[in-house]
Every structure is written in structure tokens, then in C-alpha cells.
Amino acid sequence: MNADYVIVGAGSAGCAMAYRLAEAGQQVLVIEHGGWDGGPFIQMPAALSYPMNMKTYDWGMRTEPEPHLGGRSLVTPRGKVIGGSSSINGMIYVRGHARDFDHWAESGAAGWSYADVLPYYKRMEHWHSGGHGGDPAWRGKDGPLHITRGPRKNPLTRAFVEAGRQAGYQVTGDYNGEQQEGFGPFDATIWKGRRWSAANAYLRPALKRPNCTLIRAFARKVVIEDGRAVGVEVDIKGKTEVIRANREVIIAASSLNSPKLLMLSGIGPAAHLAEHGIDVVADRAGVGQNLQDHLELYIQQAAIKPVSLFKYWTLLWKSRIGFEWLVRKTGLGTSNQFESAGFIRSKAGIDYPDIQFHFLPIAVRYDGQVAAEGHGYQAHVGPMRSVSRGEVTLRSADPHENPKILFNYMSDPTDWQDFRTCIRLTREIFGQDAFKPYRGHEIQPGEDAQSDEALDAFIKEHVESAYHPCGTCKMGAADDPMAVVDPQARVIGVEGLRVADSSIFPRITNGNLNGPSIMVGEKVSDHILGRAPLAPSNDAPWIHPNWQTQQR
């Protein structure tokens, strides 16, 4: 079995690369351990809490006990299914802020500034504003990835944006356009009532071509001969085989599995590989390091009117919603219910947003458990650029063992300060007149939690991952000792091998990571094909004119 290009992982970036390489006439073979994504739990947007809690679709990884969170072990869902995590995520689409990508370029990822990546965002998008504002000139019109907005009929959804305005913040018609900062409608990878995952947008069209093949197999390691990647060793149908790559192997297995695969292949910190009896092919100290994520809290408020989605949280209503979705692809089942967003700065002197809000018109957890109080609403809030860094390391040399994951969450004192700020700013927004007709008591943290100590105790017990791991195969200059790939995503020190997924992010971007991950696949495709990158854009993003002296 062989192909010109062998891609490991049919996730967000892998699907995009399969599509672009096949479109260019190359022979492409995609290896994916997970199965098909056809069930309603994946395809129905409102069912999003199910797939990420199902062993069928999730790798089932957890962190090591996190030392700064009282030894809690947090779940880190990653999609084990075609589409990868784009098939189990919350479907929220955020490009990231322009300054994020300028920082990438400044830190050694030459050619990845905002001017460089914006054309790729436009190439991949097919944006539908739904009459909720924004400037189409900033967005793509005919790409494979359909992006829509929820109906925003729930009064709480509108109240959140109005409360942000009343608190003195900006209102933005499109946080993915010229102006991220402010409150406005959320973009979602939903189209015609279905989850528009990377599998639906990219992989299915690619597989219709005779030169693109998907193989269900488990990747054990990259086969390297004389310093060149020549294939991938896989377990397939009870046997171990090698799938050969005539030109390149491309790893797109997630920020948790990509570094694991590199290390199993002899690429990584030499001393760590030696501990596990793995021969060193390339001593790259950065493999598995630089692990980052977004943490978040739910600030929950009870509602004194029955306006939240709580009334639908019964078996009868869920059945009715599911039936309507199955038959017509209409109704509440067609939305992820995240329909209003906010991006703000935590203090003066910060030039672009460092706090994100996801507003939800129900008080509920990611595992689908609703608040016992009944009707309510919540904002998921967290800092965007924590300075804490963790690592992914091998548990053993057995490819079937999940890696050891330690995010080292909240290891820097500024993280605690930032989270306290997040809580207090959210309370201020919930205290605006826009919420007055609905506002009951605060469910969590609860009105009693006011002091720094009380808030820290709440944070320590309740903070959760937003499921945005990245950074473990950092992209940077070839002479950067901690870089794993160069700005063309080539693994430094090995020929014929690239990594292209969220693991190559030098630093985490603002917001949810699915959009930037797909963009990486789009841009790296041109590098693989030897094409000149798309012409840089001259569009300048909006930055608050008084950011040096004003928080809002």
C-alpha cells in the first residue's frame, strides 16, 4: 500500500490537506483510527454534549493530576472519528485575532502573520451572515467551510449583547471580520441544520476523487530510513503493516497524539526517548513541550422568568426536538445554542482582547447536567493568553498507551489574578439593566464568594478545560532549539516529514481553535505542493484607539 502523500489523522487540518492535495492531482492516502460520523449524535448540532462524552468518538485522554488544581485530573476530549475534533466540538468558529498571527511571525514563524493567513481564511470560508451584520468583504464567499449564525430568537441571547453595550463595551457585527473586540453574534460551522465538520466540508468531497483514499488503521510510528520519512507503520485488521509514502508523510494527529507519534518514531528530547528505549533519529527538545490550553469557568445566574432552554431539558422535549431535526433538519436541534459572543480586554494597556465569553441561555455543564435550580443562563469565561505551559510525554514505548498530559494549569500567579478579573467583569455585565427582567440569584460562584480567597477556592474546584490544546510541535525558525517544525511545517532534522495541526501553533490564538487548525491545513497544502503562498492582504484590523489608557 502506498501513495504520494500519507496523512496521519482525518481531523480538521488533515481533511483540508487531503482535499487540496487531491484537488491538485496528487495521490493521497489518509490514515484514521476512528470510525464514521454518520449518527445523529454527531450531525445534530444541539446534541453536542454527547459525542465528546462517548468512547466511540473520543480518545478518552485525561490529564495527570494537576498540581495547582488540588490534584484534579481533567478530561481532554479529542475526536477519534473522521473529522477529528471538528466532529465532536461545540462548532464555534473563531479565526483568532490578527495580533495572534503577527506574534507567530515575530516569534520565528515567518510567513504566518495576519496579512499572510487572512487570504487562507477567505479561501476556506463560505460565510452566511444571516442578517446579523458584518462586512462580507472581510470574509470568504465560496470556500468549502460553510459558516452560519444561529437564529438568536431567545431574549437572553440578545440581552447579553445589550448588557455588554450598557457596561461600556463595543458591539461588533463580526468578531471574525475587521473588529474582534466587543459583543455580538457567534459564528458556527453549521450548514442546513447539520454540523459542518471538516469531514463534511473537505473529506467527503476529496474521497469522491479516485486519487484520495481513507484507510481505517492505527498509526504506530513513522518509518524513517537514512534520515527520511518513507512511510507509516500501522495496525490494520489485526496485522502490522507499513504504508509507504512516495513523497511525504504528514502528521495531523492532534496536539496530543502528534508529539506522541514523533517521539515513538525517534524524534524528540533524546534523554526522554532513551528512558523508553527508543532510538534517537532527531534530538528535538521541543517535541511535546509548550503545551497550552484555554481554561474557563461557568458563571451561572438563575432566571426569574421561564425564558431559558431549561423547559426543553426533558426526555419528551428532547425526543420531539430530535424527531423534528431527523425529519426536517429544522427547530432547536439545528443550533449549538451558543449564539452570542464577547471578546474584551481585561485592563488598559493590553492592545487586543484577552478574555472570551460564550453565552448560553441555560445553566448547564458540558456533560449535559443542568443546574438543579431550573431556569437560568450562563457565560463561559476565561483568559485567552495564560503564561502557564505544560507538556506531553510518553507513558511507555507502547503505541497503544495514551501519552502523559500535564498542562500545569494555573502555575503562574497571573493566571489566578486574570480569572478573578474574569469573574468580576462577568458579574458586572450580568448586573446591567438588560438582564433586570430575568435576573435571579447567582447560582455559581454564588453571592457569598467575593474575596480573592473565596474566588480562588471556586476557581480551583470548578475551572474546566475549553478543550483547546495546542503548541506541542512548535513552528519556528530552523535555528530555534525548541522549534519542531520550520515555517513550512517541515520537521527539522528529518526529510520528507511534516506536522500540520494545532500542535504547530507557537502560541495559542484567541478563541476556539478549529478555525485556525483548518487554516493551517489549507496553508500547509500550498507549501507541500510547492506553490507560492496566496498574496498577503493589506486589511488592517481594528484596535481600540484608547487601549493604552482604557479597558473599554
Coordinates of C-alpha atoms in Angstrom, one line a residue:
M1 CA 0.0 0.0 0.0
N2 CA 1.4 3.4 -1.0
A3 CA 0.6 6.9 -2.1
D4 CA 2.5 10.1 -2.9
Y5 CA 1.3 11.7 0.4
V6 CA 0.3 9.8 3.5
I7 CA -1.6 11.9 6.0
V8 CA -2.0 10.6 9.6
G9 CA -5.3 11.8 11.0
A10 CA -8.6 12.8 9.4
G11 CA -9.1 15.8 11.7
S12 CA -9.5 19.5 11.0
A13 CA -6.2 20.0 9.2
G14 CA -5.8 16.5 7.8
C15 CA -9.2 16.7 5.9
A16 CA -8.3 20.2 4.5
M17 CA -4.9 18.9 3.2
A18 CA -6.5 15.7 1.7
Y19 CA -8.9 17.9 -0.2
R20 CA -6.3 20.4 -1.5
L21 CA -3.7 17.7 -2.4
A22 CA -6.3 15.5 -4.1
E23 CA -7.7 18.6 -6.0
A24 CA -4.1 19.2 -7.3
G25 CA -4.0 15.7 -8.7
Q26 CA -1.7 14.1 -6.1
Q27 CA -2.2 10.5 -4.8
V28 CA -3.3 10.9 -1.2
L29 CA -3.9 8.3 1.5
V30 CA -5.4 9.3 4.9
I31 CA -5.0 7.0 7.9
E32 CA -7.7 7.4 10.6
H33 CA -8.1 5.2 13.6
G34 CA -11.7 6.4 14.4
G35 CA -14.8 5.4 12.6
W36 CA -17.6 7.1 10.6
D37 CA -19.5 10.1 11.8
G38 CA -22.9 9.4 10.4
G39 CA -25.0 9.2 13.6
P40 CA -27.4 11.9 14.8
F41 CA -25.3 12.5 18.0
I42 CA -22.6 14.0 15.8
Q43 CA -24.6 15.5 13.0
M44 CA -27.2 17.2 15.1
P45 CA -25.8 20.5 16.4
A46 CA -27.9 20.6 19.7
A47 CA -26.6 17.1 20.6
L48 CA -23.0 18.4 21.0
S49 CA -22.7 17.3 24.7
Y50 CA -23.0 13.6 23.6
P51 CA -20.1 12.8 21.2
M52 CA -17.4 14.3 23.4
N53 CA -18.5 12.0 26.2
M54 CA -18.8 8.8 24.1
K55 CA -15.9 6.3 24.0
T56 CA -16.9 5.6 20.4
Y57 CA -15.8 9.0 19.3
D58 CA -13.3 10.2 21.8
W59 CA -9.7 9.0 22.6
G60 CA -10.5 9.1 26.3
M61 CA -7.5 11.0 27.4
R62 CA -7.1 12.7 30.8
T63 CA -4.5 14.9 32.3
E64 CA -2.1 13.8 35.1
P65 CA -3.2 15.2 38.5
E66 CA -2.8 18.9 38.0
P67 CA -0.7 20.2 40.9
H68 CA -2.2 23.7 41.1
L69 CA -5.8 22.5 40.9
G70 CA -5.6 20.3 44.0
G71 CA -4.6 17.2 42.1
R72 CA -7.7 17.2 39.8
S73 CA -7.4 15.1 36.7
L74 CA -9.2 16.9 33.8
V75 CA -10.8 15.3 30.7
T76 CA -9.2 16.3 27.4
P77 CA -11.6 15.0 24.7
R78 CA -10.1 14.6 21.2
G79 CA -12.1 13.3 18.3
K80 CA -11.5 9.6 17.3
V81 CA -13.7 9.7 14.3
I82 CA -13.5 11.1 10.7
G83 CA -13.4 14.9 11.1
G84 CA -11.4 14.5 14.3
S85 CA -12.3 17.1 16.9
S86 CA -14.4 19.1 14.4
S87 CA -16.9 16.2 14.7
I88 CA -17.2 16.4 18.5
N89 CA -16.6 20.1 19.2
G90 CA -19.0 22.9 20.0
M91 CA -19.0 24.1 16.3
I92 CA -17.9 27.6 17.3
Y93 CA -15.9 29.3 14.6
V94 CA -13.2 31.8 15.5
R95 CA -10.3 32.8 13.3
G96 CA -8.2 34.2 16.1
H97 CA -7.1 37.9 16.5
A98 CA -4.9 39.5 13.9
R99 CA -2.3 40.2 16.6
D100 CA -2.1 36.4 17.4
F101 CA -0.7 35.7 13.9
D102 CA 1.6 38.7 13.9
H103 CA 3.0 37.3 17.2
W104 CA 3.6 33.9 15.4
A105 CA 5.6 35.7 12.7
E106 CA 7.6 37.7 15.2
S107 CA 8.5 34.6 17.2
G108 CA 10.0 32.8 14.2
A109 CA 7.1 31.5 12.1
A110 CA 8.0 33.7 9.1
G111 CA 5.1 34.0 6.6
W112 CA 2.4 33.4 9.1
S113 CA 1.5 37.0 10.0
Y114 CA -2.2 38.1 9.8
A115 CA -1.5 39.5 6.3
D116 CA -0.3 36.0 5.3
V117 CA -3.1 33.9 6.8
L118 CA -6.1 36.1 6.1
P119 CA -6.2 35.0 2.4
Y120 CA -6.3 31.4 3.5
Y121 CA -9.2 32.1 5.9
K122 CA -11.1 33.7 2.9
R123 CA -10.2 30.7 0.7
M124 CA -11.7 28.2 3.1
E125 CA -14.8 30.1 4.2
H126 CA -18.3 30.3 2.8
W127 CA -19.8 32.8 5.2
H128 CA -23.5 33.4 5.7
S129 CA -24.3 36.5 7.9
G130 CA -27.9 35.6 8.4
G131 CA -28.8 39.3 8.5
H132 CA -26.8 39.8 11.7
G133 CA -24.3 42.3 10.5
G134 CA -20.7 42.2 9.4
D135 CA -18.8 43.2 6.3
P136 CA -18.7 40.4 3.6
A137 CA -15.5 42.0 2.2
W138 CA -13.6 40.6 5.2
R139 CA -15.0 37.1 4.7
G140 CA -14.8 34.2 2.2
K141 CA -17.8 33.6 -0.1
D142 CA -17.2 30.3 -1.9
G143 CA -14.9 28.1 0.2
P144 CA -15.8 24.5 1.4
L145 CA -16.4 25.5 5.0
H146 CA -19.9 26.9 5.5
I147 CA -20.2 29.2 8.5
T148 CA -23.6 30.4 9.7
R149 CA -25.2 32.1 12.7
G150 CA -28.0 30.9 15.0
P151 CA -31.4 32.5 14.8
R152 CA -30.8 34.4 18.1
K153 CA -34.5 34.3 19.0
N154 CA -34.0 33.7 22.7
P155 CA -34.3 37.1 24.6
L156 CA -31.4 36.2 26.9
T157 CA -29.1 35.9 23.9
R158 CA -29.9 39.4 22.8
A159 CA -29.8 40.7 26.4
F160 CA -26.2 39.5 26.8
V161 CA -25.0 41.7 23.9
E162 CA -27.1 44.7 25.1
A163 CA -25.7 44.2 28.6
G164 CA -22.2 44.4 27.2
R165 CA -23.1 47.6 25.4
Q166 CA -24.6 49.1 28.6
A167 CA -21.4 48.2 30.5
G168 CA -19.5 50.4 28.1
Y169 CA -18.0 47.8 25.7
Q170 CA -18.0 47.8 21.9
V171 CA -20.7 46.0 19.9
T172 CA -19.3 44.2 16.8
G173 CA -21.2 42.8 13.9
D174 CA -18.5 40.3 13.1
Y175 CA -15.7 39.3 15.5
N176 CA -14.1 37.4 12.7
G177 CA -14.0 40.5 10.5
E178 CA -12.3 43.8 11.0
Q179 CA -13.2 44.1 14.7
Q180 CA -12.9 41.3 17.1
E181 CA -13.3 43.4 20.3
G182 CA -16.8 43.7 21.6
F183 CA -20.1 41.8 21.9
G184 CA -22.1 40.2 19.0
P185 CA -23.3 37.1 17.2
F186 CA -21.4 33.8 17.2
D187 CA -20.3 32.1 14.0
A188 CA -20.7 28.4 13.8
T189 CA -19.7 25.5 11.5
I190 CA -23.3 24.5 10.9
W191 CA -25.0 24.3 7.5
K192 CA -28.5 23.4 6.6
G193 CA -29.1 22.3 10.2
R194 CA -26.1 19.9 10.3
R195 CA -22.7 20.0 11.9
W196 CA -20.4 21.2 9.1
S197 CA -17.3 19.4 10.2
A198 CA -14.0 19.1 8.3
A199 CA -15.3 15.7 7.3
N200 CA -18.4 17.1 5.6
A201 CA -16.6 20.2 4.2
Y202 CA -13.4 18.6 2.9
L203 CA -13.0 14.9 3.3
R204 CA -16.2 13.6 1.7
P205 CA -15.6 15.7 -1.5
A206 CA -12.0 14.6 -1.5
L207 CA -12.9 10.9 -1.3
K208 CA -15.1 11.3 -4.4
R209 CA -11.9 11.7 -6.3
P210 CA -10.1 8.5 -7.5
N211 CA -6.8 9.7 -6.1
C212 CA -7.9 10.0 -2.4
T213 CA -8.2 7.0 -0.2
L214 CA -9.2 6.7 3.5
I215 CA -7.8 3.7 5.5
R216 CA -9.1 2.7 8.9
A217 CA -5.9 1.9 10.8
F218 CA -3.9 2.8 13.9
A219 CA -0.6 4.6 13.3
R220 CA 2.2 3.1 15.4
K221 CA 5.1 5.2 14.2
V222 CA 6.7 6.9 11.2
V223 CA 9.2 4.7 9.4
I224 CA 12.4 6.7 8.8
E225 CA 15.3 5.4 6.6
D226 CA 18.6 7.3 6.3
G227 CA 17.1 10.4 7.8
R228 CA 14.0 10.4 5.6
A229 CA 10.4 9.5 6.4
V230 CA 9.3 6.8 3.9
G231 CA 6.1 5.6 5.4
V232 CA 3.9 4.8 8.5
E233 CA 3.8 1.6 10.5
V234 CA 0.2 0.8 11.2
D235 CA -2.0 -1.8 12.9
I236 CA -4.7 -2.8 10.4
K237 CA -7.1 -5.7 10.6
G238 CA -5.1 -7.5 13.3
K239 CA -1.8 -7.1 11.4
T240 CA 1.1 -4.7 11.5
E241 CA 2.0 -3.2 8.1
V242 CA 3.9 -0.3 6.6
I243 CA 2.1 2.2 4.3
R244 CA 4.7 3.8 2.1
A245 CA 4.9 7.4 1.1
N246 CA 6.5 8.2 -2.2
R247 CA 6.9 11.8 -1.4
E248 CA 6.0 12.8 2.2
V249 CA 4.4 11.7 5.4
I250 CA 2.2 14.4 7.1
I251 CA 1.2 14.0 10.7
A252 CA -2.1 15.7 11.6
A253 CA -3.0 13.6 14.6
S254 CA -3.7 16.4 17.2
S255 CA -1.6 18.4 19.7
L256 CA -1.7 15.3 22.0
N257 CA -1.1 12.5 19.5
S258 CA 1.2 14.2 17.0
P259 CA 4.0 14.7 19.5
K260 CA 3.4 11.1 20.8
L261 CA 3.8 9.8 17.3
L262 CA 7.0 11.8 16.7
M263 CA 8.5 10.5 19.9
L264 CA 7.6 6.9 19.1
S265 CA 9.4 7.5 15.8
G266 CA 12.6 8.6 17.5
I267 CA 12.0 12.4 17.1
G268 CA 12.0 14.3 20.4
P269 CA 14.1 15.0 23.6
A270 CA 16.9 12.5 23.4
A271 CA 17.0 11.7 27.2
H272 CA 13.2 11.1 27.3
L273 CA 13.4 8.8 24.3
A274 CA 16.3 6.9 25.8
E275 CA 14.2 6.4 29.0
H276 CA 11.8 4.4 26.9
G277 CA 14.4 2.5 24.9
I278 CA 13.6 4.4 21.7
D279 CA 16.5 5.0 19.2
V280 CA 17.0 8.7 18.6
V281 CA 16.6 9.8 15.0
A282 CA 16.4 13.6 15.6
D283 CA 17.1 15.1 19.1
R284 CA 14.4 17.8 19.2
A285 CA 13.9 19.2 22.7
G286 CA 10.7 20.9 21.8
V287 CA 8.6 17.9 20.9
G288 CA 5.8 17.6 23.5
Q289 CA 6.7 20.9 25.2
N290 CA 5.0 24.3 25.0
L291 CA 1.6 22.7 25.7
Q292 CA -1.2 25.3 26.1
D293 CA -4.9 25.4 26.5
H294 CA -7.8 27.7 27.4
L295 CA -9.4 27.2 30.8
E296 CA -12.9 28.6 31.6
L297 CA -15.5 28.9 34.3
Y298 CA -19.2 28.9 34.0
I299 CA -20.7 32.0 35.8
Q300 CA -24.4 30.9 36.3
Q301 CA -27.4 33.1 37.1
A302 CA -30.9 31.9 37.9
A303 CA -33.7 33.3 35.8
I304 CA -37.0 34.5 37.4
K305 CA -38.9 34.1 34.1
P306 CA -39.2 30.8 32.2
V307 CA -37.2 32.1 29.2
S308 CA -34.2 29.8 29.2
L309 CA -33.9 26.4 27.4
F310 CA -34.5 24.6 30.7
K311 CA -38.0 23.6 29.7
Y312 CA -36.7 21.6 26.8
W313 CA -34.5 19.5 29.2
T314 CA -36.9 16.6 29.5
L315 CA -36.9 13.3 27.6
L316 CA -40.2 14.2 25.9
W317 CA -38.9 17.6 24.6
K318 CA -35.6 16.1 23.6
S319 CA -37.4 13.4 21.7
R320 CA -39.6 16.0 19.9
I321 CA -36.6 18.2 19.0
G322 CA -34.6 15.2 17.8
F323 CA -37.6 13.9 15.7
E324 CA -38.1 17.3 14.1
W325 CA -34.4 17.5 13.3
L326 CA -34.3 14.0 11.8
V327 CA -37.3 14.6 9.6
R328 CA -36.9 18.2 8.6
K329 CA -33.4 19.5 9.8
T330 CA -35.3 22.4 11.5
G331 CA -36.0 23.6 15.0
L332 CA -33.9 23.8 18.2
G333 CA -31.8 20.8 17.1
T334 CA -30.1 22.9 14.4
S335 CA -28.3 25.3 16.8
N336 CA -25.4 24.7 19.2
Q337 CA -27.2 27.3 21.3
F338 CA -24.0 29.4 21.5
E339 CA -25.4 32.4 19.7
S340 CA -23.8 35.4 21.4
A341 CA -20.1 36.1 22.0
G342 CA -17.9 38.6 23.7
F343 CA -14.2 39.5 23.4
I344 CA -12.9 42.1 25.8
R345 CA -9.6 43.4 27.3
S346 CA -9.0 42.7 31.0
K347 CA -7.3 46.1 31.6
A348 CA -5.9 49.2 30.0
G349 CA -2.5 48.7 28.4
I350 CA -3.5 45.5 26.6
D351 CA -3.9 46.2 22.9
Y352 CA -6.3 43.4 22.0
P353 CA -8.8 41.1 23.7
D354 CA -7.6 38.6 26.3
I355 CA -11.0 37.4 27.6
Q356 CA -13.6 35.5 25.7
F357 CA -17.3 34.9 26.6
H358 CA -19.5 32.1 25.3
F359 CA -23.1 33.0 26.4
L360 CA -25.6 30.2 26.8
P361 CA -29.4 30.7 27.6
I362 CA -29.4 27.8 30.0
A363 CA -27.5 26.8 33.1
V364 CA -25.8 23.5 32.1
R365 CA -22.5 21.7 32.1
Y366 CA -20.6 20.3 29.1
D367 CA -21.6 16.8 30.3
G368 CA -25.2 17.8 29.8
Q369 CA -26.1 18.1 33.5
V370 CA -28.4 21.1 34.2
A371 CA -28.4 23.3 37.3
A372 CA -30.8 22.0 39.9
E373 CA -32.4 25.4 40.3
G374 CA -34.1 25.2 36.9
H375 CA -34.2 28.2 34.6
G376 CA -31.0 30.1 34.3
Y377 CA -28.3 31.3 32.0
Q378 CA -24.5 31.3 32.0
A379 CA -21.4 32.8 30.5
H380 CA -18.3 30.6 29.9
V381 CA -15.4 32.9 30.6
G382 CA -11.7 32.6 30.7
P383 CA -8.4 34.3 29.8
M384 CA -7.0 33.8 26.3
R385 CA -3.3 34.0 26.9
S386 CA -2.2 32.2 30.0
V387 CA 1.5 32.1 30.5
S388 CA 1.4 28.6 32.0
R389 CA 2.9 25.9 29.9
G390 CA 2.7 22.1 30.1
E391 CA 4.0 19.0 28.3
V392 CA 3.0 15.8 26.6
T393 CA 5.4 12.9 27.2
L394 CA 5.4 9.2 26.6
R395 CA 3.9 6.9 29.2
S396 CA 5.7 4.0 27.6
A397 CA 7.0 2.8 24.2
D398 CA 3.7 1.0 23.6
P399 CA 1.9 2.9 20.8
H400 CA -1.5 1.9 22.2
E401 CA -1.0 3.7 25.5
N402 CA -2.2 7.3 25.7
P403 CA 0.5 9.9 26.4
K404 CA 1.0 11.6 29.7
I405 CA -0.6 15.0 29.6
L406 CA 0.3 17.7 32.1
F407 CA -1.0 21.2 31.3
N408 CA 0.4 22.6 34.5
Y409 CA -2.7 24.8 34.6
M410 CA -2.7 27.9 36.9
S411 CA 1.0 27.5 37.6
D412 CA 1.6 31.2 37.2
P413 CA 0.3 33.7 39.8
T414 CA -1.0 36.0 37.0
D415 CA -3.5 33.2 36.0
W416 CA -5.3 33.5 39.3
Q417 CA -5.4 37.3 39.1
D418 CA -6.8 37.0 35.5
F419 CA -9.5 34.6 36.5
R420 CA -10.7 36.7 39.4
T421 CA -10.9 39.6 36.9
C422 CA -13.0 37.4 34.6
I423 CA -15.5 36.6 37.3
R424 CA -15.8 40.2 38.5
L425 CA -16.2 41.6 34.9
T426 CA -18.9 38.9 34.1
R427 CA -20.8 39.8 37.3
E428 CA -20.8 43.4 36.2
I429 CA -22.2 42.5 32.8
F430 CA -24.9 40.3 34.3
G431 CA -25.8 43.2 36.6
Q432 CA -26.7 45.5 33.8
D433 CA -30.3 46.6 33.2
A434 CA -30.7 44.4 30.1
F435 CA -30.8 41.4 32.4
K436 CA -33.1 43.1 35.0
P437 CA -36.3 41.4 33.8
Y438 CA -34.7 38.0 34.1
R439 CA -32.1 38.2 36.9
G440 CA -32.5 35.9 39.9
H441 CA -29.7 34.9 42.3
E442 CA -26.2 33.9 41.3
I443 CA -26.0 30.1 41.1
Q444 CA -22.2 30.0 40.9
P445 CA -19.9 31.1 42.3
G446 CA -22.7 32.5 44.5
E447 CA -23.1 35.9 46.1
D448 CA -21.0 34.9 49.1
A449 CA -17.9 34.4 47.1
Q450 CA -16.5 37.9 47.0
S451 CA -13.0 37.9 48.5
D452 CA -9.9 36.9 46.4
E453 CA -9.6 33.8 48.7
A454 CA -13.2 32.7 48.1
L455 CA -12.9 33.2 44.3
D456 CA -9.6 31.3 44.2
A457 CA -11.2 28.4 46.0
F458 CA -14.1 28.4 43.5
I459 CA -11.6 28.6 40.6
K460 CA -9.5 25.7 41.9
E461 CA -12.6 23.4 42.2
H462 CA -14.6 24.4 39.2
V463 CA -12.3 25.6 36.4
E464 CA -12.5 23.4 33.3
S465 CA -10.7 23.0 30.0
A466 CA -12.3 24.7 27.0
Y467 CA -10.7 21.8 25.0
H468 CA -8.2 23.9 23.1
P469 CA -4.9 22.1 23.4
C470 CA -2.1 23.2 21.1
G471 CA 1.6 24.1 20.8
T472 CA 3.4 20.8 21.3
C473 CA 5.3 20.8 18.0
K474 CA 6.0 24.5 17.8
M475 CA 6.7 26.1 14.5
G476 CA 9.7 28.4 14.4
A477 CA 13.0 29.3 12.8
A478 CA 15.2 26.4 11.9
D479 CA 17.8 27.5 14.4
D480 CA 15.4 27.7 17.3
P481 CA 16.3 24.8 19.6
M482 CA 12.7 24.5 20.8
A483 CA 11.1 24.6 17.4
V484 CA 9.9 21.3 16.0
V485 CA 8.8 22.4 12.5
D486 CA 10.1 25.2 10.3
P487 CA 7.7 27.8 8.8
Q488 CA 6.8 25.3 6.0
A489 CA 5.8 22.8 8.7
R490 CA 8.7 20.5 7.9
V491 CA 10.1 18.6 10.8
I492 CA 13.5 20.0 11.5
G493 CA 16.2 17.3 11.1
V494 CA 14.1 14.8 9.1
E495 CA 13.4 14.8 5.4
G496 CA 10.0 14.1 3.9
L497 CA 8.1 14.7 7.2
R498 CA 5.7 17.5 8.2
V499 CA 3.4 18.2 11.1
A500 CA 0.3 20.3 10.3
D501 CA -2.4 20.7 13.0
S502 CA -2.8 22.8 16.2
S503 CA 0.4 21.4 17.7
I504 CA 2.4 23.7 15.4
F505 CA 0.9 26.9 16.9
P506 CA 3.8 28.9 18.5
R507 CA 1.2 30.5 20.9
I508 CA -2.5 29.8 21.4
T509 CA -4.9 32.0 19.5
N510 CA -7.9 34.0 20.7
G511 CA -11.0 31.9 20.9
N512 CA -11.8 28.4 19.7
L513 CA -9.1 26.5 17.7
N514 CA -11.0 24.7 15.0
G515 CA -10.8 27.6 12.5
P516 CA -7.0 28.1 12.9
S517 CA -6.4 24.4 12.7
I518 CA -8.2 24.2 9.3
M519 CA -6.4 27.3 8.2
V520 CA -3.1 25.5 9.0
G521 CA -4.1 22.6 6.8
E522 CA -5.1 25.0 4.0
K523 CA -1.8 27.0 4.1
V524 CA 0.5 24.0 4.6
S525 CA -1.1 22.4 1.5
D526 CA 0.4 25.1 -0.6
H527 CA 3.8 24.6 1.0
I528 CA 3.6 20.8 0.3
L529 CA 2.6 21.5 -3.4
G530 CA 5.5 24.0 -3.8
R531 CA 3.1 26.7 -4.7
A532 CA 3.7 30.4 -4.0
P533 CA 1.6 31.4 -1.0
L534 CA -1.5 33.4 -1.6
A535 CA -0.8 37.2 -1.9
P536 CA -0.7 38.9 1.6
S537 CA -3.7 41.0 2.5
N538 CA -3.4 44.7 3.3
D539 CA -6.5 44.7 5.5
A540 CA -5.7 46.4 8.9
P541 CA -7.7 45.1 11.9
W542 CA -9.5 47.5 14.4
I543 CA -7.6 48.1 17.6
H544 CA -9.3 50.2 20.3
P545 CA -7.9 53.8 19.8
N546 CA -7.5 54.3 23.5
W547 CA -6.3 50.8 24.5
Q548 CA -3.3 52.2 26.4
T549 CA -5.4 54.2 28.8
Q550 CA -8.9 52.5 28.7
Q551 CA -10.1 49.0 29.5
R552 CA -13.2 49.5 27.4

